[in-house]
Coordinates of C-alpha atoms in Angstrom, one line a residue:
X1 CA -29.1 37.4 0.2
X2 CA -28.7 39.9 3.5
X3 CA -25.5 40.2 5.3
X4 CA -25.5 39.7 9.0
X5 CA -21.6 40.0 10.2
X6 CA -18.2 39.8 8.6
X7 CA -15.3 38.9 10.9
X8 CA -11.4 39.8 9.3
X9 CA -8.3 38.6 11.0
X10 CA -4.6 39.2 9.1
X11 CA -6.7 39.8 5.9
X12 CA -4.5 42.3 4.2
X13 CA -4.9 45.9 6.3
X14 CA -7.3 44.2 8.4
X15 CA -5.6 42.5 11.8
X16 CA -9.1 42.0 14.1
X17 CA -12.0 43.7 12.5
X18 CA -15.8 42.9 12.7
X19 CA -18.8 44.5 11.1
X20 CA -22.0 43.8 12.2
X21 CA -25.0 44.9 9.4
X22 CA -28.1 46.2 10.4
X23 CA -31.2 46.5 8.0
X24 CA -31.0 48.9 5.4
X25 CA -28.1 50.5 4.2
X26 CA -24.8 50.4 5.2
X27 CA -21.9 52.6 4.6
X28 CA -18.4 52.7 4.8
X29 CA -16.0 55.1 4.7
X30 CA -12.0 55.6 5.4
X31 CA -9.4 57.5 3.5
X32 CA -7.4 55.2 0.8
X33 CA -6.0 53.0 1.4
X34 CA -7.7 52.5 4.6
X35 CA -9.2 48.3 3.7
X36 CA -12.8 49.4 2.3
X37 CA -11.9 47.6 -1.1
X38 CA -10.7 45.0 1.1
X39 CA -13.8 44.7 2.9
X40 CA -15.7 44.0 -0.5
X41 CA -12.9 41.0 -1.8
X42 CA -12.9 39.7 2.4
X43 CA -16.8 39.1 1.4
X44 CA -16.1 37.6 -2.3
X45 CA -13.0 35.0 -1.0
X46 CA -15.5 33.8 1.8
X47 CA -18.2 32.8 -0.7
X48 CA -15.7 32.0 -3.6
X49 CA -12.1 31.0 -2.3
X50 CA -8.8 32.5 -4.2
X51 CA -9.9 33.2 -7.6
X52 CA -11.8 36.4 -5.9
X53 CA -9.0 37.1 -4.2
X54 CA -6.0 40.1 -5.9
X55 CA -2.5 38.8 -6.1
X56 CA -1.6 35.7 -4.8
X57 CA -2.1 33.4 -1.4
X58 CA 0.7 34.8 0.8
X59 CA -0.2 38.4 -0.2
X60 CA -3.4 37.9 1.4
X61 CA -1.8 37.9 4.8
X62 CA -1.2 41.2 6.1
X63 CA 1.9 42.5 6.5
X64 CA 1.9 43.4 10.0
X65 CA 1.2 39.7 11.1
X66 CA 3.4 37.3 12.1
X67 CA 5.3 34.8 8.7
X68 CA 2.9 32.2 10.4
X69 CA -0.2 33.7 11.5
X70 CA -3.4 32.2 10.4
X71 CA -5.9 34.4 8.0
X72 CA -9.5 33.8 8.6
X73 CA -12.5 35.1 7.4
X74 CA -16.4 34.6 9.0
X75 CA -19.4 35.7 7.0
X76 CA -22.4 35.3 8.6
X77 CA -25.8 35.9 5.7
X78 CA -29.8 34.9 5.1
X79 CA -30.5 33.5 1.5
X80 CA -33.1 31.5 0.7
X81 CA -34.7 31.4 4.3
X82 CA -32.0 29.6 5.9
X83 CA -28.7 30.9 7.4
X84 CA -25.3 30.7 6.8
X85 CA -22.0 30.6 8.1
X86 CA -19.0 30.2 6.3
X87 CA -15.5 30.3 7.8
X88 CA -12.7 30.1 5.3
X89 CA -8.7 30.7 5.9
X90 CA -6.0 30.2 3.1
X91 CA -5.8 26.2 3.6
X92 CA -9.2 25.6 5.0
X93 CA -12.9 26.2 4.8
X94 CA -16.2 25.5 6.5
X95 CA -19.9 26.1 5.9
X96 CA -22.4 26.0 8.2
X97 CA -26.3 25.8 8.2
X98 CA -28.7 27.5 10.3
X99 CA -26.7 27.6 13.8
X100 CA -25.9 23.8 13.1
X101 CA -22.3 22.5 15.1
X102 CA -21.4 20.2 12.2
X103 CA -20.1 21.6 8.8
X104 CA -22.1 20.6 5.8
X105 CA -19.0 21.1 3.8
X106 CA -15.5 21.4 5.0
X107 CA -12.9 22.0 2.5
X108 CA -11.9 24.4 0.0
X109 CA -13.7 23.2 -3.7
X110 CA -16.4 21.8 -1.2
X111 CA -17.5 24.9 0.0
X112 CA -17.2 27.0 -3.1
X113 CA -18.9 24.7 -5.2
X114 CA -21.5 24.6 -2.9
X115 CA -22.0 27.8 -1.9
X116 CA -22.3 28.6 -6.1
X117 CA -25.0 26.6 -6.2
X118 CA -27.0 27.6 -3.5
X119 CA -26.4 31.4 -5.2
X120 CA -27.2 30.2 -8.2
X121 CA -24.2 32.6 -10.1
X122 CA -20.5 32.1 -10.9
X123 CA -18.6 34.6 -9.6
X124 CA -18.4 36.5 -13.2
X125 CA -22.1 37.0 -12.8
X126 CA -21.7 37.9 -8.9
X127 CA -19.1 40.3 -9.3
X128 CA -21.3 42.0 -12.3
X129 CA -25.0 42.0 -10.8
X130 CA -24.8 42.5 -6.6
X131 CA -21.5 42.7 -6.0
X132 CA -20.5 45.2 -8.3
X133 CA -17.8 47.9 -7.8
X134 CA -18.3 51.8 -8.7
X135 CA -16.2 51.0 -11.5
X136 CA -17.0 47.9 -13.0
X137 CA -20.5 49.0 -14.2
X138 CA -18.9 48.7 -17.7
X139 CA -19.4 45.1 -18.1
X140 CA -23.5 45.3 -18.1
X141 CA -23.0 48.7 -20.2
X142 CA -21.1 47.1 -22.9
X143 CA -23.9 44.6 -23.5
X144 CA -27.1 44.8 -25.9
X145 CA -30.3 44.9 -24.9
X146 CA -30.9 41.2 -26.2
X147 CA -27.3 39.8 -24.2
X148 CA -28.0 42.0 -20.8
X149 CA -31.9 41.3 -20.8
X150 CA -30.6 37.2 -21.2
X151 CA -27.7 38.1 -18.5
X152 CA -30.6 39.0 -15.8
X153 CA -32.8 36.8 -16.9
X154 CA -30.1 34.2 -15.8
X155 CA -28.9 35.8 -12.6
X156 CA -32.5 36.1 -11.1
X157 CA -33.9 32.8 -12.3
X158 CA -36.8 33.7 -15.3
X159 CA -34.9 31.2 -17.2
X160 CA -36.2 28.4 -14.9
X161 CA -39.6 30.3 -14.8
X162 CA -40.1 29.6 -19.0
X163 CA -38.4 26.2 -18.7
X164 CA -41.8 25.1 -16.3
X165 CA -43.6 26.9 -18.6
X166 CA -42.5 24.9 -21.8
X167 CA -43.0 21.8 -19.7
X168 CA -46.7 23.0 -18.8
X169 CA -47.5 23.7 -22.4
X170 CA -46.0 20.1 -23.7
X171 CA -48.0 18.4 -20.4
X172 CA -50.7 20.3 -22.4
X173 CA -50.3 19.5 -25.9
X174 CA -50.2 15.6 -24.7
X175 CA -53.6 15.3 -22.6
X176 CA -54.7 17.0 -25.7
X177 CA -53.7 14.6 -27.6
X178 CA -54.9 11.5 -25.4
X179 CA -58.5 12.8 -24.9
X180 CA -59.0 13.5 -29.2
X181 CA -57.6 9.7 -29.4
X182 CA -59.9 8.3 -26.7
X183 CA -63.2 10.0 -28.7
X184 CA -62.2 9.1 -31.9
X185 CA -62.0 5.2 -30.7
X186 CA -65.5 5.6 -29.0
X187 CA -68.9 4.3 -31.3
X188 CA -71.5 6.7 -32.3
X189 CA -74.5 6.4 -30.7
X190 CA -76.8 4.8 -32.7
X191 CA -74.5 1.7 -32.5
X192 CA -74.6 1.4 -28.8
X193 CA -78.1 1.8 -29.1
X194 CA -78.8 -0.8 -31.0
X195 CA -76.1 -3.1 -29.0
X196 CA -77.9 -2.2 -25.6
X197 CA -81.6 -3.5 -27.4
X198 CA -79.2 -6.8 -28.8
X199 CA -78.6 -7.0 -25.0
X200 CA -82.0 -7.1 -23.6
X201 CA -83.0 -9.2 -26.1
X202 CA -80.7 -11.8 -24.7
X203 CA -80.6 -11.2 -21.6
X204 CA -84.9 -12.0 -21.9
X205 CA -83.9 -15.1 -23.6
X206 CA -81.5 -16.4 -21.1
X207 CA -84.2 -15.7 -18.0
X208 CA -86.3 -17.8 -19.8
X209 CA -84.1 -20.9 -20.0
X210 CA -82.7 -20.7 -16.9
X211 CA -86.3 -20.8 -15.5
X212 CA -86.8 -24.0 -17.7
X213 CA -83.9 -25.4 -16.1
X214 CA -85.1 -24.9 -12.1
X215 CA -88.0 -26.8 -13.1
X216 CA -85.8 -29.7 -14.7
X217 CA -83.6 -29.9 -11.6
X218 CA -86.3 -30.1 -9.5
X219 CA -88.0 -32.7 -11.5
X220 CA -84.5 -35.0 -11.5
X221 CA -84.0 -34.4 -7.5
X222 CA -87.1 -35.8 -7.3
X223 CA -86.2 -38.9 -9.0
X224 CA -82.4 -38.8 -7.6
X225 CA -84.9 -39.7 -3.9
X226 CA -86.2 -42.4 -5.0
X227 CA -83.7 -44.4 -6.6
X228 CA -80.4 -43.1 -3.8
X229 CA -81.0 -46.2 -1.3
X230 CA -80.9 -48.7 -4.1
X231 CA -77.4 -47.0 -5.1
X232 CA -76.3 -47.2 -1.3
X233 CA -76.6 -51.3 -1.2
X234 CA -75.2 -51.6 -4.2
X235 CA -71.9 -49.5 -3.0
X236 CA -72.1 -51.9 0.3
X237 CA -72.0 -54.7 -1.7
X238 CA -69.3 -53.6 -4.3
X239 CA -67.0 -52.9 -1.1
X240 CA -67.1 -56.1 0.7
X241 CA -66.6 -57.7 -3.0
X242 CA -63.7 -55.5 -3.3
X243 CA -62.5 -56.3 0.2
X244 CA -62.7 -60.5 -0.3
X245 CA -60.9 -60.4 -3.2
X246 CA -57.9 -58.0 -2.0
X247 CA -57.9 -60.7 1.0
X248 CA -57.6 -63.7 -1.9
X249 CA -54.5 -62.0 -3.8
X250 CA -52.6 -61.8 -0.1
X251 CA -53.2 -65.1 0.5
X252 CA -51.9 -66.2 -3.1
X253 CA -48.7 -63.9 -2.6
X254 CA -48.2 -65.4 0.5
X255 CA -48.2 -68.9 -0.7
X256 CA -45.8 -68.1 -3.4
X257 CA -43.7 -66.1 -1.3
X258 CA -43.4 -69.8 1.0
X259 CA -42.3 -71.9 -2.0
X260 CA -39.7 -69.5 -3.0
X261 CA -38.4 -69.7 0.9
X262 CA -38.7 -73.6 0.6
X263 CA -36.9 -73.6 -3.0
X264 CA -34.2 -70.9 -1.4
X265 CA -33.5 -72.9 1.5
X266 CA -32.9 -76.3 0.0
X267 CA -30.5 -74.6 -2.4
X268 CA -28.9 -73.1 0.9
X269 CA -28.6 -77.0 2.5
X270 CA -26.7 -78.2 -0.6
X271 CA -24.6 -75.1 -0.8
X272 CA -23.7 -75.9 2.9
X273 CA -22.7 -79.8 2.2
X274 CA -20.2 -78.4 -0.2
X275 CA -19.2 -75.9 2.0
X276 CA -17.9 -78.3 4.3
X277 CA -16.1 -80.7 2.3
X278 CA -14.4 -77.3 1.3
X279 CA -13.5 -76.8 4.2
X280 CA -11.8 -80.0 5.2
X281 CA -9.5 -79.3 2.4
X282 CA -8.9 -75.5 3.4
X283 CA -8.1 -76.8 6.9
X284 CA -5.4 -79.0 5.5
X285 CA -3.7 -76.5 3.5
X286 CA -4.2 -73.8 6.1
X287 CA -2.5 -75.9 8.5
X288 CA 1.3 -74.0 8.1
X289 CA 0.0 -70.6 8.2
X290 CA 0.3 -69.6 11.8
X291 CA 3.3 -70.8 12.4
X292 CA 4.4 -69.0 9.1
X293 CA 2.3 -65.7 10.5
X294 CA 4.5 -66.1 14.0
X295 CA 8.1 -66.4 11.9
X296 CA 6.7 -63.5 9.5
X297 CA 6.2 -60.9 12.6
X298 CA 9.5 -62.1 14.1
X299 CA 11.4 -60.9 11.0
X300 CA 9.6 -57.7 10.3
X301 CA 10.6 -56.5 13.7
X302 CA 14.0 -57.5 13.1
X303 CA 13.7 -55.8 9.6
X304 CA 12.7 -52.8 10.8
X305 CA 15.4 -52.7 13.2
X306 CA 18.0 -54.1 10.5
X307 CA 16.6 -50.6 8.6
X308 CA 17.6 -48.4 12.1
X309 CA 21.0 -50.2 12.6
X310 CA 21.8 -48.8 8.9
X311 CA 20.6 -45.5 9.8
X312 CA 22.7 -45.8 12.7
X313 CA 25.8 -46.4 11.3
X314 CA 25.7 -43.9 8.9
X315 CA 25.1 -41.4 11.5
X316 CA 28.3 -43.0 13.3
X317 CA 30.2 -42.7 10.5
X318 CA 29.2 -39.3 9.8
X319 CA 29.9 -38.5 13.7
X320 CA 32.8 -39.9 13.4
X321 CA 34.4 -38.3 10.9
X322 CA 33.3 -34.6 12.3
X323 CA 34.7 -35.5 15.5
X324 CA 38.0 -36.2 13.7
X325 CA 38.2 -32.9 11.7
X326 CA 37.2 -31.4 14.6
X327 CA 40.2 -32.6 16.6
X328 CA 42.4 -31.5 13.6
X329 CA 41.0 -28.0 13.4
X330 CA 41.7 -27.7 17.1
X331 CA 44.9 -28.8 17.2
X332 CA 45.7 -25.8 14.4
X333 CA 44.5 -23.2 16.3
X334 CA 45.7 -24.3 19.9
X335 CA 48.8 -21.7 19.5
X336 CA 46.1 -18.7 18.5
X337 CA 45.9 -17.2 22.2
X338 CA 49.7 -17.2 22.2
X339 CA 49.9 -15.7 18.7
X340 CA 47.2 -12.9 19.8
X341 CA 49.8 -11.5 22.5
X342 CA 52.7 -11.7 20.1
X343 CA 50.6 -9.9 17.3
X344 CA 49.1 -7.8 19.7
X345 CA 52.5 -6.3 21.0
X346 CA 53.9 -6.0 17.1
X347 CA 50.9 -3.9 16.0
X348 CA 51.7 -1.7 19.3
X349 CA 55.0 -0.9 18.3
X350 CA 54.3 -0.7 14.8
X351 CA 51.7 2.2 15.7
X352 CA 54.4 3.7 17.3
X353 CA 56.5 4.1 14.6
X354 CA 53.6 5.0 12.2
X355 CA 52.7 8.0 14.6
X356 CA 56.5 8.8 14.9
X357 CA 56.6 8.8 11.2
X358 CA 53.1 10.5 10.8
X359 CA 54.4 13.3 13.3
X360 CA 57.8 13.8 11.3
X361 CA 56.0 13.7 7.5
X362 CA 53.1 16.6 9.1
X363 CA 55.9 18.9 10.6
X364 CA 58.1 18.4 7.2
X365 CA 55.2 19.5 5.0
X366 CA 54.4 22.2 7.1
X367 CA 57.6 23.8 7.2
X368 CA 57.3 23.2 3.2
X369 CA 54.1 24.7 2.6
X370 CA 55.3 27.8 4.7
X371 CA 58.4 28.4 2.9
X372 CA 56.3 28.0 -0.6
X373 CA 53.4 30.3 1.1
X374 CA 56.0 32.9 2.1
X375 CA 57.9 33.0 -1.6
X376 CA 54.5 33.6 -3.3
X377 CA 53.7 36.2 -0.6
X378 CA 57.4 38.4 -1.0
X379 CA 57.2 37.5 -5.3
X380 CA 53.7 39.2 -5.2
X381 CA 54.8 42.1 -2.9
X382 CA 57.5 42.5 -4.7
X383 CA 56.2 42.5 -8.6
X384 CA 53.4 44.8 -6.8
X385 CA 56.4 47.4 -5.8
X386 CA 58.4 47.0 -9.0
X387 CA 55.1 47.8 -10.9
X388 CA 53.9 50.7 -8.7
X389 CA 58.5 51.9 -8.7
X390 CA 58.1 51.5 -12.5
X391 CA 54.7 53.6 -12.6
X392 CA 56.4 56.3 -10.5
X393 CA 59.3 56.4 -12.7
X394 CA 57.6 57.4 -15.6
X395 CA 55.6 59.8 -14.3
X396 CA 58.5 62.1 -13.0
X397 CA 60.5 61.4 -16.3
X398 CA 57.5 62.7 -18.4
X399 CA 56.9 65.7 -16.0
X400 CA 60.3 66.6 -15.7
X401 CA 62.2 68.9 -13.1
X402 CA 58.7 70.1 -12.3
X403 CA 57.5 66.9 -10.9
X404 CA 56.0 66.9 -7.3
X405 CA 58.0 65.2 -4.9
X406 CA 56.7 61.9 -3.8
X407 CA 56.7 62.7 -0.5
X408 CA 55.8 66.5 0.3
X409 CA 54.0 66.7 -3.2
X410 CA 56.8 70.2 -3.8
X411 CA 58.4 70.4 -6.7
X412 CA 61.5 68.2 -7.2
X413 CA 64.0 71.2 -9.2
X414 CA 67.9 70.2 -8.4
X415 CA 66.7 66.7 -6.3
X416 CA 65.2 66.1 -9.6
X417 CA 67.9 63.3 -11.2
X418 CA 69.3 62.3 -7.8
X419 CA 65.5 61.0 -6.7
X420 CA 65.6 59.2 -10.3
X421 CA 69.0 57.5 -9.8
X422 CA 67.4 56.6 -6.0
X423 CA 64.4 54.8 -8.2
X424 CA 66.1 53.0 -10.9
X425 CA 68.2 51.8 -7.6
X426 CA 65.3 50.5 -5.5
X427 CA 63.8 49.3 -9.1
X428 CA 67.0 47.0 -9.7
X429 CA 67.2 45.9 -6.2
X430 CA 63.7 44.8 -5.6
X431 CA 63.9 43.0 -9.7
X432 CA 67.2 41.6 -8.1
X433 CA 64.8 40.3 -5.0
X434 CA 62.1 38.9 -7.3
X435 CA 64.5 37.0 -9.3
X436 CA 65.7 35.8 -6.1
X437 CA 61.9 34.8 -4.8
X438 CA 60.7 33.5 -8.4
X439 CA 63.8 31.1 -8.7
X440 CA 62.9 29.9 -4.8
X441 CA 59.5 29.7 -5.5
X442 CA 60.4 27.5 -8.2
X443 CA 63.0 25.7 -6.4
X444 CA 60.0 24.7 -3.5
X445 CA 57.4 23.8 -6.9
X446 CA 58.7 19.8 -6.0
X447 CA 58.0 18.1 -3.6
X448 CA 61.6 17.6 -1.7
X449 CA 63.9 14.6 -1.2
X450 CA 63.3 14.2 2.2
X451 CA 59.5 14.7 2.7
X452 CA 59.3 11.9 0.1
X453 CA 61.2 9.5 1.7
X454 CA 59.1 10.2 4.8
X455 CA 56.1 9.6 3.0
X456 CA 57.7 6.5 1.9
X457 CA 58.4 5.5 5.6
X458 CA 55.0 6.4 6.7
X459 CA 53.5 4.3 3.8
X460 CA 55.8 0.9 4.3
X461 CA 54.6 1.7 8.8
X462 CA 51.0 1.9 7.6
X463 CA 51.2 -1.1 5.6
X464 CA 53.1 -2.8 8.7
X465 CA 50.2 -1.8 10.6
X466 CA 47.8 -3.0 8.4
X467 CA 49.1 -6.3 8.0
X468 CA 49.4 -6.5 11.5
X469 CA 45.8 -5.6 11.9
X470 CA 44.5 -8.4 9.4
X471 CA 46.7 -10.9 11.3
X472 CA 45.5 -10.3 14.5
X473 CA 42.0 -10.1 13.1
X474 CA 42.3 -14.0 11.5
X475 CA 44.2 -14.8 15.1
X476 CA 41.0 -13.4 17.3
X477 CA 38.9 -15.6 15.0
X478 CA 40.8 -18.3 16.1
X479 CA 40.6 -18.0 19.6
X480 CA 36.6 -17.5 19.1
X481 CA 36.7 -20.5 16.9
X482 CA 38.9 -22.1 19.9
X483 CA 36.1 -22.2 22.4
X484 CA 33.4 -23.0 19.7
X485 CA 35.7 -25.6 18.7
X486 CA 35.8 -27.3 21.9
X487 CA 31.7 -27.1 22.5
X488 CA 31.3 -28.7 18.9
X489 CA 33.7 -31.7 19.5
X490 CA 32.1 -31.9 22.7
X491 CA 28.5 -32.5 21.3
X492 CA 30.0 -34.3 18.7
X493 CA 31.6 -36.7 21.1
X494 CA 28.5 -37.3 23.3
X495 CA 26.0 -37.9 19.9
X496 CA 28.9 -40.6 18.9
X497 CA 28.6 -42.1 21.8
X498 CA 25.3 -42.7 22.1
X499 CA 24.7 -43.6 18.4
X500 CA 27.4 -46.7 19.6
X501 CA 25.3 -47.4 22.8
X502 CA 22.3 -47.8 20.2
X503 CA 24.0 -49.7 18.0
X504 CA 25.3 -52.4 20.5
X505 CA 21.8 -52.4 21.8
X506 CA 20.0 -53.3 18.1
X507 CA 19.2 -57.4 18.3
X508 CA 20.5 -59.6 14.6
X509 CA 19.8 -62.4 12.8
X510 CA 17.6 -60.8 10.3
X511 CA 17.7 -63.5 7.1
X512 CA 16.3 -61.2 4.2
X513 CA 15.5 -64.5 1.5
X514 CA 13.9 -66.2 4.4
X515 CA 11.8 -62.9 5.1
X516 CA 10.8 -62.7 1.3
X517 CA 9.5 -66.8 1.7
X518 CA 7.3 -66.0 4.3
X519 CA 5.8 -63.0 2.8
X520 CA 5.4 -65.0 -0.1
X521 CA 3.8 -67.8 1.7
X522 CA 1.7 -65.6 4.0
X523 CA 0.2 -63.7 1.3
X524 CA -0.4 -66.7 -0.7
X525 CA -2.5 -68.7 2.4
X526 CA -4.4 -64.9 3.1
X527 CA -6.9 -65.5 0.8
X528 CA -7.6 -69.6 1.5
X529 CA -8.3 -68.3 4.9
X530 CA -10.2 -65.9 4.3
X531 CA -12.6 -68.1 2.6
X532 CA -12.3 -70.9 5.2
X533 CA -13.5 -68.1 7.4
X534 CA -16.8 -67.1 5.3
X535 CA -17.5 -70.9 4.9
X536 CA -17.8 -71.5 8.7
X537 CA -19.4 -68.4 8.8
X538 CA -21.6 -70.3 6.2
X539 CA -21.8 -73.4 7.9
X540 CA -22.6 -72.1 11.4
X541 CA -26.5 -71.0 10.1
X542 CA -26.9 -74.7 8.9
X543 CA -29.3 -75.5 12.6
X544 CA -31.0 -72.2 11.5
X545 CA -31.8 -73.3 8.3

């Protein structure tokens, strides 16, 4: 593997750097601190992603980029006589082969796992054989002979190297094998020898008959000459025998085939004598059937319009009775317009008095919850002075007449007991005051007599309103339902009438026993005239036959 270029952008202390390497050796140097470390792990995450990496995924970027700038890293390197280029950032990767525009792998696991193959080495193994720091040498120094000799032998590929070799000694061992099995199944030879003499022998043997036989066939071809034009008439005169006698068995088939026509066709002239003395009697009984057939058409037609007066009539019935509860549902709302003005006006005034009483409650409570505020405000001062009076008082009664003054910090001497009677005085008057502010504070603790009743006025002109609202609600409905109302019955109306005009329209005199008699009849006379039609049919070939 040779390094060609490394390109670092936001990687840790590296904002824009780019190293190109030349052959040979290539060193780098920087006080600490500087990136050169950094330089070595840039190289390691290209080639192996984050678990090369120190710390974690947002410490990679450098702290003098932006929260969102990208990191990327470019290492460009030979291996294997092909060339590289993988580009990797912290949610992306790409690796691309020998100057090629599309990626061979693009993502994260992708490009690692490929670019671990094609090195042949887990990072462990990279990090401890080529890419190994100044001080972690230790790992190949803590191993024995046996473990590092079997570590190297790993890394630079002599383990493949004695696998071919095993496989070339077993490809060994088996032609081996094959060739000793193939001589020990092959005969000494003596044996084939003596088979090849066996062979000559009968080879010898079977020139000798078959030169007998050429002189047999010649001898029957000779004989085949003479007696072939005797065999030729012969054939000839088998043929035409052949031929006169396939002549003789037409002519007997055809002369049966004509007394089985004459036979047939007398049979067919008595069947036709009875045929027609059938057929005088059909023709008698047929004789009501098309006036029957005429009557039977006449009544379906009115049966089938006897079945769409029914439908008719229910669907006048049904029209009917829509257009009448129509009429009554209109009639009960024909006063909603006029209620919607009068509720309308109500809930007007009724918000009125809800906002008057809304305004009235607020400024009550407010005045209420200021006057509680400003007790608890002047209680708290006021146990807050009475502690710190209190806290004074002690002081200057356990330092005596040598107590600083509380004001120019000199010592109080003669002022001494008349600056104590002055705080025992402001300490009862400002106890006096916090009873005071405690029993107000207390007093305000319920709510008063007159913000409740407000709340009670505000709740029974909310309700109002409410109610109000609801009614004019179920009143607008109304009105909508007014016009919808007045469409309905209209369509209503219109159907009905036309349903009548169909009705009146309908012809009667459908007689339902007299239908069933002529079905009865009709289908009963179907069938004689059916056959009266196959016997004339019948009768009609009698000049034929």
């Amino acid at each position: 593997m040779r390094l060609n270029s490394l390109h670092l952008q936001n990687f840790r202390q590296h904002l824009d750097t780019r190293i190109d390497f030349d052959s040979g050796l290539t060193g780098i140097i920087g006080l600490n601190g500087a990136g050169k470390s950094t330089i070595l792990e840039a190289i390691a995450w290209a080639l192996y992603g984050m678990p090369a990496a120190r710390g974690t995924r947002d410490s990679i970027r450098s702290i003098r980029a932006g929260a969102r700038a990208s990191v990327r890293v470019e290492l460009d390197f030979d291996l294997g006589g092909h060339r590289y280029r993988v580009v990797r950032g912290l949610t992306s990767a790409e690796l691309f082969l020998d100057a090629g525009e599309q990626p061979i792998a693009n993502s994260l696991t992708g490009v690692s796992e490929m670019l671990r193959r094609r090195l042949g080495m887990s990072l462990d193994e990279f990090y401890n054989t080529y890419f190994t720091g100044q001080k972690e040498l230790s790992v190949m120094a803590a191993m024995g002979p046996s473990e590092r000799a079997q570590f190297l032998s790993r890394v630079l590929g002599y383990e493949r190297l004695r696998a071919a070799q095993s496989l070339v000694r077993d490809r060994r061992k088996l032609i081996s094998a094959e060739a000793q099995g193939v001589r020990a199944a092959m005969p000494d030879p003596e044996s084939v020898a003596r088979m090849l003499r066996e062979a000559e022998e009968r080879r010898a043997a079977a020139a000798s008959r078959a030169e007998t036989a050429v002189k047999s066939r010649e001898r029957a071809q000779g004989l085949l000459g003479q007696v072939g034009p005797e065999w030729q008439r012969a054939q000839a005169e088998r043929d035409q025998l052949q031929a006169t006698i396939g002549e003789l068995r037409v002519a007997e088939a055809e002369e049966a085939s004509a007394v089985r026509d004459v036979e047939r066709l007398g049979r067919d002239v008595a069947e036709l004598d009875a045929a027609r003395a059938e057929l005088a009697d059909l023709a008698v009984q047929l004789a009501p059937l098309g006036a029957a057939v005429a009557e039977l058409r006449a009544q379906d037609n009115l049966w089938r319009e006897e079945g769409r007066r029914q439908t008719l009539a229910e669907s006048e019935r049904s029209l009917s009775a829509d257009v009448a509860r129509l009429t009554e549902r209109r009639e009960r709302v024909a006063t909603a317009p006029t209620l919607e003005i009068e509720t309308a006006v109500e809930m007007a005034a009724a918000r009125q008095v809800l906002g008057v009483s809304e305004e009235a409650l607020d400024a009550r409570r407010t005045e209420w919850v200021r006057d509680r505020q400003e007790a608890d405000t002047k209680k708290d001062a006021l146990r807050q002075q009475y502690s710190d009076l209190r806290q004074q008082r002690e002081q200057l009664a356990e330092l005596g007449a040598d107590s600083p003054c509380p004001t120019c910090t000199r010592p109080l001497g003669a002022t001494y007991t008349t600056v104590l009677e002055d705080l025992d005085t402001l300490i009862e008057t400002v106890l006096v005051d916090g009873r005071y502010f405690k029993a107000r504070r207390e007093q305000l603790e319920a709510l008063p007599e007159d913000i409740v009743a407000l709340e009670d006025a505000r709740r029974a002109a909310s309700e109002d309103v409410s109610r109000l609202e609801r009614r004019l609600t179920k009143v607008q409905v109304a009105v909508q339902e007014l016009a919808t109302l007045a469409k309905d019955l209209e369509d209503r109306q219109a159907r009905l009438d036309r349903v009548r005009t169909d009705l009146a329209a309908i012809p009667a005199g459908y007689d339902g026993a007299r239908h069933a008699v002529l079905q009865a009849d009709v289908a009963r006379l179907q069938p004689l005239d059916a056959r009266a039609a196959r016997l004339s049919a019948q009768i009609e070939r009698e000049v034929q036959l």
